[in-house]
Amino acid sequence: MIEMQDVSKTYSNGVTALSRININIEQGEFVYVVGPSGAGKSTFIKMMYREIRPTHGTISVNGINLSKLRHNKVPLLRRNIGVVFQDFKLLQTLSVYENVAFAMEVIEEQPANIKRRVMETLDLVGLKHKARMLPTELSGGEQQRVSIARSIVNSPKVVIADEPTGNLDPDTSWEIMNIFDEINLRGTTIVMATHNKEIVNTIKHRVIAIEGGRIVRDEAKGDYGYES
Ligand SMILES: Nc1ncnc2c1ncn2[C@@H]1O[C@H](COP(=O)(O)OP(=O)(O)OP(=O)(O)O)[C@@H](O)[C@H]1O
Ligand SMILES: [Mg+2]
């Protein structure tokens, strides 16, 4: 469902972040992306939802060739891709409910569906009872759950997460991982960049290791493989 063929990315300052990447991720997989700081993990991930475009090569997601995708069709692509960030990126003036509902409103979902689906999703992440609160009234782990709810509310085929536990303490990180596992068990593909060695070595999934812009390892149920 995510395919990269001979993909390279050189930023405008001349830094080559990725070189000749070939990868194939199937529907339903759970993939960790690991590697040292500056290796190219975020660049790799951002290309999947066309936050950035490759300098060379082709990427397709859900059968859509991203190089040929017109600008006005990008929202359609993103409808099928949920994105979760290290720093949550919630709208601070909106309630928990409104943050999640917003993702449905922008794609013009029927209002009648929105309430039911938002509450169902908040229930899944264990935050139904905090629907009326503001992000500033929540812990980091709770804020990350809201952002996960927002990422899955439109039932995307894939969720892409860039260091989703990077700002969280160990216990909270495990709770967040359990939610991702639950989402994956329901059939959603997960691609997650992480520096969390303990998690990668405990909840085993495919590991793609990137170093210096190249894939140096791609292993089913792999290890983290670095000292951290
Ligand atoms: N917008 C940009 N413009 C120029 N260079 C960039 C840009 N974004 C990233 N880079 C460079 O590309 C390389 C890869 O960066 P990237 O953010 O993909 O690494 P990363 O593996 O995600 O690192 P980290 O673990 O620290 O998040 C680095 O050398 C970085 O400085
Ligand atoms: Mg990064």
mmCIF file of C-alpha atoms and ligand atoms in Angstrom:
data_model
loop_
_atom_site.group_PDB
_atom_site.id
_atom_site.type_symbol
_atom_site.label_atom_id
_atom_site.label_comp_id
_atom_site.label_asym_id
_atom_site.label_seq_id
_atom_site.Cartn_x
_atom_site.Cartn_y
_atom_site.Cartn_z
ATOM 1 C CA MET A 1 0.000 0.000 0.000
ATOM 2 C CA ILE A 2 3.037 2.291 0.389
ATOM 3 C CA GLU A 3 5.632 1.913 -2.315
ATOM 4 C CA MET A 4 8.803 3.891 -2.937
ATOM 5 C CA GLN A 5 10.909 3.308 -6.012
ATOM 6 C CA ASP A 6 14.390 4.767 -6.221
ATOM 7 C CA VAL A 7 13.408 7.736 -4.074
ATOM 8 C CA SER A 8 15.914 10.457 -3.207
ATOM 9 C CA LYS A 9 15.467 13.787 -1.483
ATOM 10 C CA THR A 10 17.883 16.697 -1.596
ATOM 11 C CA TYR A 11 16.715 19.803 0.263
ATOM 12 C CA SER A 12 17.161 23.252 -1.271
ATOM 13 C CA ASN A 13 20.241 23.851 0.925
ATOM 14 C CA GLY A 14 21.974 20.938 -0.815
ATOM 15 C CA VAL A 15 21.590 18.402 2.020
ATOM 16 C CA THR A 16 20.718 14.961 0.673
ATOM 17 C CA ALA A 17 18.441 13.479 3.332
ATOM 18 C CA LEU A 18 17.548 10.270 1.466
ATOM 19 C CA SER A 19 19.244 8.339 -1.330
ATOM 20 C CA ARG A 20 17.775 5.663 -3.571
ATOM 21 C CA ILE A 21 15.120 4.320 -1.255
ATOM 22 C CA ASN A 22 13.100 1.276 -2.331
ATOM 23 C CA ILE A 23 10.396 0.064 -0.013
ATOM 24 C CA ASN A 24 7.104 -1.761 -0.030
ATOM 25 C CA ILE A 25 4.711 -1.726 2.924
ATOM 26 C CA GLU A 26 1.594 -3.908 2.774
ATOM 27 C CA GLN A 27 -1.860 -3.112 4.114
ATOM 28 C CA GLY A 28 -2.100 -4.081 7.792
ATOM 29 C CA GLU A 29 1.632 -3.996 8.559
ATOM 30 C CA PHE A 30 3.144 -2.316 11.609
ATOM 31 C CA VAL A 31 6.513 -0.778 10.762
ATOM 32 C CA TYR A 32 9.041 0.957 13.012
ATOM 33 C CA VAL A 33 11.450 3.380 11.370
ATOM 34 C CA VAL A 34 14.644 3.668 13.421
ATOM 35 C CA GLY A 35 18.049 5.278 13.070
ATOM 36 C CA PRO A 36 20.264 8.004 14.518
ATOM 37 C CA SER A 37 19.251 11.654 14.647
ATOM 38 C CA GLY A 38 19.523 13.235 11.207
ATOM 39 C CA ALA A 39 19.355 9.850 9.444
ATOM 40 C CA GLY A 40 16.342 10.840 7.338
ATOM 41 C CA LYS A 41 13.433 9.241 9.234
ATOM 42 C CA SER A 42 11.183 12.306 9.288
ATOM 43 C CA THR A 43 11.973 13.022 5.655
ATOM 44 C CA PHE A 44 11.020 9.422 4.799
ATOM 45 C CA ILE A 45 7.754 9.708 6.704
ATOM 46 C CA LYS A 46 6.788 13.179 5.441
ATOM 47 C CA MET A 47 7.020 12.004 1.856
ATOM 48 C CA MET A 48 4.273 9.447 2.521
ATOM 49 C CA TYR A 49 1.632 12.121 3.055
ATOM 50 C CA ARG A 50 3.228 14.528 0.594
ATOM 51 C CA GLU A 51 4.295 17.051 3.178
ATOM 52 C CA ILE A 52 7.476 17.060 1.090
ATOM 53 C CA ARG A 53 8.103 15.770 -2.410
ATOM 54 C CA PRO A 54 11.045 13.649 -3.537
ATOM 55 C CA THR A 55 13.704 15.075 -5.825
ATOM 56 C CA HIS A 56 13.821 11.766 -7.665
ATOM 57 C CA GLY A 57 11.814 8.536 -7.817
ATOM 58 C CA THR A 58 8.177 7.578 -7.389
ATOM 59 C CA ILE A 59 5.974 7.077 -4.352
ATOM 60 C CA SER A 60 2.539 5.554 -4.343
ATOM 61 C CA VAL A 61 0.131 5.310 -1.428
ATOM 62 C CA ASN A 62 -3.145 3.378 -1.665
ATOM 63 C CA GLY A 63 -2.492 3.011 -5.371
ATOM 64 C CA ILE A 64 -2.193 6.778 -5.861
ATOM 65 C CA ASN A 65 0.991 7.986 -7.547
ATOM 66 C CA LEU A 66 1.964 10.989 -5.401
ATOM 67 C CA SER A 67 4.073 12.642 -8.103
ATOM 68 C CA LYS A 68 1.066 12.802 -10.400
ATOM 69 C CA LEU A 69 -1.383 13.854 -7.719
ATOM 70 C CA ARG A 70 -2.771 17.310 -8.341
ATOM 71 C CA HIS A 71 -2.544 19.849 -5.568
ATOM 72 C CA ASN A 72 -6.327 19.984 -5.153
ATOM 73 C CA LYS A 73 -6.435 16.205 -4.658
ATOM 74 C CA VAL A 74 -4.025 16.204 -1.692
ATOM 75 C CA PRO A 75 -6.888 16.516 0.846
ATOM 76 C CA LEU A 76 -8.379 13.345 -0.652
ATOM 77 C CA LEU A 77 -5.080 11.528 -0.088
ATOM 78 C CA ARG A 78 -4.859 12.805 3.495
ATOM 79 C CA ARG A 79 -8.335 11.545 4.190
ATOM 80 C CA ASN A 80 -6.883 8.065 3.936
ATOM 81 C CA ILE A 81 -3.796 8.871 5.992
ATOM 82 C CA GLY A 82 -3.817 9.737 9.685
ATOM 83 C CA VAL A 83 -0.801 11.633 10.995
ATOM 84 C CA VAL A 84 0.431 11.820 14.607
ATOM 85 C CA PHE A 85 3.259 14.121 15.741
ATOM 86 C CA GLN A 86 5.619 14.188 18.710
ATOM 87 C CA ASP A 87 4.239 17.562 19.851
ATOM 88 C CA PHE A 88 0.537 16.639 19.301
ATOM 89 C CA LYS A 89 -0.343 19.772 17.256
ATOM 90 C CA LEU A 90 -3.799 20.205 18.792
ATOM 91 C CA LEU A 91 -5.792 23.400 18.320
ATOM 92 C CA GLN A 92 -5.481 25.008 21.741
ATOM 93 C CA THR A 93 -8.717 27.027 21.667
ATOM 94 C CA LEU A 94 -10.875 24.033 20.742
ATOM 95 C CA SER A 95 -12.144 21.345 23.093
ATOM 96 C CA VAL A 96 -11.110 17.704 22.842
ATOM 97 C CA TYR A 97 -14.372 16.959 21.034
ATOM 98 C CA GLU A 98 -13.930 19.884 18.633
ATOM 99 C CA ASN A 99 -10.330 18.954 17.820
ATOM 100 C CA VAL A 100 -11.429 15.506 16.701
ATOM 101 C CA ALA A 101 -14.645 16.692 15.010
ATOM 102 C CA PHE A 102 -12.649 19.261 13.029
ATOM 103 C CA ALA A 103 -10.944 16.470 11.057
ATOM 104 C CA MET A 104 -14.381 15.313 9.901
ATOM 105 C CA GLU A 105 -15.730 18.790 9.231
ATOM 106 C CA VAL A 106 -12.898 19.675 6.826
ATOM 107 C CA ILE A 107 -13.827 16.746 4.616
ATOM 108 C CA GLU A 108 -17.478 17.782 4.833
ATOM 109 C CA GLU A 109 -18.783 14.732 6.634
ATOM 110 C CA GLN A 110 -22.499 14.726 7.435
ATOM 111 C CA PRO A 111 -23.072 16.463 10.801
ATOM 112 C CA ALA A 112 -25.225 13.529 11.928
ATOM 113 C CA ASN A 113 -22.289 11.145 11.500
ATOM 114 C CA ILE A 114 -19.799 13.427 13.197
ATOM 115 C CA LYS A 115 -21.121 13.277 16.745
ATOM 116 C CA ARG A 116 -21.511 9.505 16.768
ATOM 117 C CA ARG A 117 -18.134 8.834 15.217
ATOM 118 C CA VAL A 118 -16.215 11.356 17.369
ATOM 119 C CA MET A 119 -17.634 9.924 20.599
ATOM 120 C CA GLU A 120 -16.948 6.372 19.430
ATOM 121 C CA THR A 121 -13.325 7.311 18.669
ATOM 122 C CA LEU A 122 -12.827 9.164 21.958
ATOM 123 C CA ASP A 123 -14.148 6.068 23.680
ATOM 124 C CA LEU A 124 -11.557 3.933 21.884
ATOM 125 C CA VAL A 125 -8.708 6.089 23.232
ATOM 126 C CA GLY A 126 -10.312 6.252 26.697
ATOM 127 C CA LEU A 127 -11.187 9.951 26.689
ATOM 128 C CA LYS A 128 -14.947 10.082 26.220
ATOM 129 C CA HIS A 129 -15.321 11.610 29.681
ATOM 130 C CA LYS A 130 -12.966 14.496 28.820
ATOM 131 C CA ALA A 131 -14.642 15.516 25.557
ATOM 132 C CA ARG A 132 -15.445 19.023 26.818
ATOM 133 C CA MET A 133 -12.005 19.860 28.159
ATOM 134 C CA LEU A 134 -9.357 22.001 26.494
ATOM 135 C CA PRO A 135 -5.956 20.548 25.515
ATOM 136 C CA THR A 136 -4.280 22.727 28.195
ATOM 137 C CA GLU A 137 -6.324 20.903 30.833
ATOM 138 C CA LEU A 138 -4.906 17.515 29.803
ATOM 139 C CA SER A 139 -1.681 15.619 30.516
ATOM 140 C CA GLY A 140 0.772 14.968 27.682
ATOM 141 C CA GLY A 141 -0.410 11.387 27.335
ATOM 142 C CA GLU A 142 -4.036 12.502 27.167
ATOM 143 C CA GLN A 143 -3.180 15.111 24.539
ATOM 144 C CA GLN A 144 -1.463 12.440 22.466
ATOM 145 C CA ARG A 145 -4.589 10.274 22.742
ATOM 146 C CA VAL A 146 -6.647 13.154 21.380
ATOM 147 C CA SER A 147 -4.277 13.511 18.476
ATOM 148 C CA ILE A 148 -4.499 9.759 17.828
ATOM 149 C CA ALA A 149 -8.306 10.008 17.930
ATOM 150 C CA ARG A 150 -8.103 12.839 15.415
ATOM 151 C CA SER A 151 -5.816 10.776 13.175
ATOM 152 C CA ILE A 152 -8.169 7.771 13.023
ATOM 153 C CA VAL A 153 -11.595 9.438 13.134
ATOM 154 C CA ASN A 154 -11.976 9.268 9.343
ATOM 155 C CA SER A 155 -11.003 5.561 9.353
ATOM 156 C CA PRO A 156 -7.785 5.967 7.341
ATOM 157 C CA LYS A 157 -6.042 2.933 5.872
ATOM 158 C CA VAL A 158 -2.731 4.041 7.368
ATOM 159 C CA VAL A 159 -1.539 6.014 10.386
ATOM 160 C CA ILE A 160 1.884 7.643 10.160
ATOM 161 C CA ALA A 161 3.489 8.720 13.420
ATOM 162 C CA ASP A 162 6.756 10.613 13.907
ATOM 163 C CA GLU A 163 8.113 9.897 17.407
ATOM 164 C CA PRO A 164 4.653 9.806 18.998
ATOM 165 C CA THR A 165 6.097 8.895 22.412
ATOM 166 C CA GLY A 166 9.026 11.326 22.176
ATOM 167 C CA ASN A 167 7.564 13.753 24.738
ATOM 168 C CA LEU A 168 6.039 11.167 27.062
ATOM 169 C CA ASP A 169 7.217 9.336 30.174
ATOM 170 C CA PRO A 170 7.762 5.542 29.959
ATOM 171 C CA ASP A 171 4.403 4.441 31.449
ATOM 172 C CA THR A 172 2.442 6.813 29.253
ATOM 173 C CA SER A 173 4.466 5.696 26.223
ATOM 174 C CA TRP A 174 3.376 2.097 26.809
ATOM 175 C CA GLU A 175 -0.271 3.165 27.037
ATOM 176 C CA ILE A 176 0.048 5.023 23.746
ATOM 177 C CA MET A 177 1.705 1.982 22.152
ATOM 178 C CA ASN A 178 -1.184 -0.206 23.275
ATOM 179 C CA ILE A 179 -3.576 2.119 21.476
ATOM 180 C CA PHE A 180 -1.512 1.920 18.278
ATOM 181 C CA ASP A 181 -1.469 -1.871 18.571
ATOM 182 C CA GLU A 182 -5.244 -1.917 18.981
ATOM 183 C CA ILE A 183 -5.654 0.272 15.878
ATOM 184 C CA ASN A 184 -3.300 -2.031 13.957
ATOM 185 C CA LEU A 185 -5.261 -5.123 15.053
ATOM 186 C CA ARG A 186 -8.317 -3.553 13.455
ATOM 187 C CA GLY A 187 -6.473 -3.616 10.121
ATOM 188 C CA THR A 188 -4.892 -0.152 9.909
ATOM 189 C CA THR A 189 -1.316 0.046 8.636
ATOM 190 C CA ILE A 190 1.026 1.813 11.085
ATOM 191 C CA VAL A 191 4.331 3.455 10.202
ATOM 192 C CA MET A 192 6.127 4.882 13.238
ATOM 193 C CA ALA A 193 9.498 6.611 13.519
ATOM 194 C CA THR A 194 10.844 6.107 17.022
ATOM 195 C CA HIS A 195 13.931 6.328 19.231
ATOM 196 C CA ASN A 196 12.294 4.132 21.853
ATOM 197 C CA LYS A 197 14.554 1.101 22.043
ATOM 198 C CA GLU A 198 12.632 -0.645 24.799
ATOM 199 C CA ILE A 199 9.339 -0.486 22.931
ATOM 200 C CA VAL A 200 10.833 -1.686 19.624
ATOM 201 C CA ASN A 201 12.567 -4.611 21.361
ATOM 202 C CA THR A 202 9.445 -5.604 23.309
ATOM 203 C CA ILE A 203 6.467 -5.115 20.979
ATOM 204 C CA LYS A 204 8.027 -6.769 17.941
ATOM 205 C CA HIS A 205 7.224 -5.535 14.467
ATOM 206 C CA ARG A 206 9.011 -4.948 11.187
ATOM 207 C CA VAL A 207 11.984 -2.611 11.598
ATOM 208 C CA ILE A 208 13.318 -0.381 8.832
ATOM 209 C CA ALA A 209 16.639 1.188 9.871
ATOM 210 C CA ILE A 210 17.867 4.308 8.093
ATOM 211 C CA GLU A 211 21.405 5.686 8.368
ATOM 212 C CA GLY A 212 22.828 8.555 6.383
ATOM 213 C CA GLY A 213 19.783 8.608 4.129
ATOM 214 C CA ARG A 214 19.918 4.937 3.187
ATOM 215 C CA ILE A 215 18.022 1.878 4.337
ATOM 216 C CA VAL A 216 20.618 -0.259 6.090
ATOM 217 C CA ARG A 217 18.271 -2.910 7.484
ATOM 218 C CA ASP A 218 14.720 -4.108 6.887
ATOM 219 C CA GLU A 219 13.724 -6.942 9.174
ATOM 220 C CA ALA A 220 10.485 -8.659 10.180
ATOM 221 C CA LYS A 221 10.181 -8.591 13.982
ATOM 222 C CA GLY A 222 13.540 -6.851 14.172
ATOM 223 C CA ASP A 223 15.438 -5.267 17.041
ATOM 224 C CA TYR A 224 16.106 -1.597 17.625
ATOM 225 C CA GLY A 225 19.786 -2.303 17.142
ATOM 226 C CA TYR A 226 21.352 0.868 18.548
ATOM 227 C CA GLU A 227 22.522 1.957 21.966
ATOM 228 C CA SER A 228 20.325 4.808 23.102
HETATM 229 N N1 LIG B 1 13.602 21.414 5.693
HETATM 230 C C1 LIG B 1 14.884 21.028 5.625
HETATM 231 N N2 LIG B 1 15.778 21.756 4.934
HETATM 232 C C2 LIG B 1 17.066 21.370 4.845
HETATM 233 N N3 LIG B 1 17.573 20.271 5.400
HETATM 234 C C3 LIG B 1 16.731 19.509 6.114
HETATM 235 C C4 LIG B 1 15.339 19.844 6.272
HETATM 236 N N4 LIG B 1 14.749 18.910 7.027
HETATM 237 C C5 LIG B 1 15.713 18.021 7.340
HETATM 238 N N5 LIG B 1 16.904 18.378 6.801
HETATM 239 C C6 LIG B 1 18.176 17.619 6.894
HETATM 240 O O1 LIG B 1 17.960 16.324 6.362
HETATM 241 C C7 LIG B 1 18.622 15.335 7.144
HETATM 242 C C8 LIG B 1 17.587 14.326 7.640
HETATM 243 O O2 LIG B 1 16.676 14.980 8.549
HETATM 244 P P1 LIG B 1 15.426 14.249 9.189
HETATM 245 O O3 LIG B 1 14.642 15.276 9.906
HETATM 246 O O4 LIG B 1 14.733 13.471 8.139
HETATM 247 O O5 LIG B 1 16.164 13.266 10.217
HETATM 248 P P2 LIG B 1 15.553 12.333 11.374
HETATM 249 O O6 LIG B 1 16.090 10.968 11.118
HETATM 250 O O7 LIG B 1 14.092 12.496 11.429
HETATM 251 O O8 LIG B 1 16.251 12.911 12.681
HETATM 252 P P3 LIG B 1 15.662 12.991 14.205
HETATM 253 O O9 LIG B 1 15.835 11.612 14.787
HETATM 254 O O10 LIG B 1 16.598 13.975 14.863
HETATM 255 O O11 LIG B 1 14.264 13.448 14.152
HETATM 256 C C9 LIG B 1 19.352 16.091 8.233
HETATM 257 O O12 LIG B 1 20.674 16.290 7.824
HETATM 258 C C10 LIG B 1 18.616 17.406 8.319
HETATM 259 O O13 LIG B 1 19.456 18.432 8.756
HETATM 260 MG MG MG B 2 12.795 13.238 12.873
#
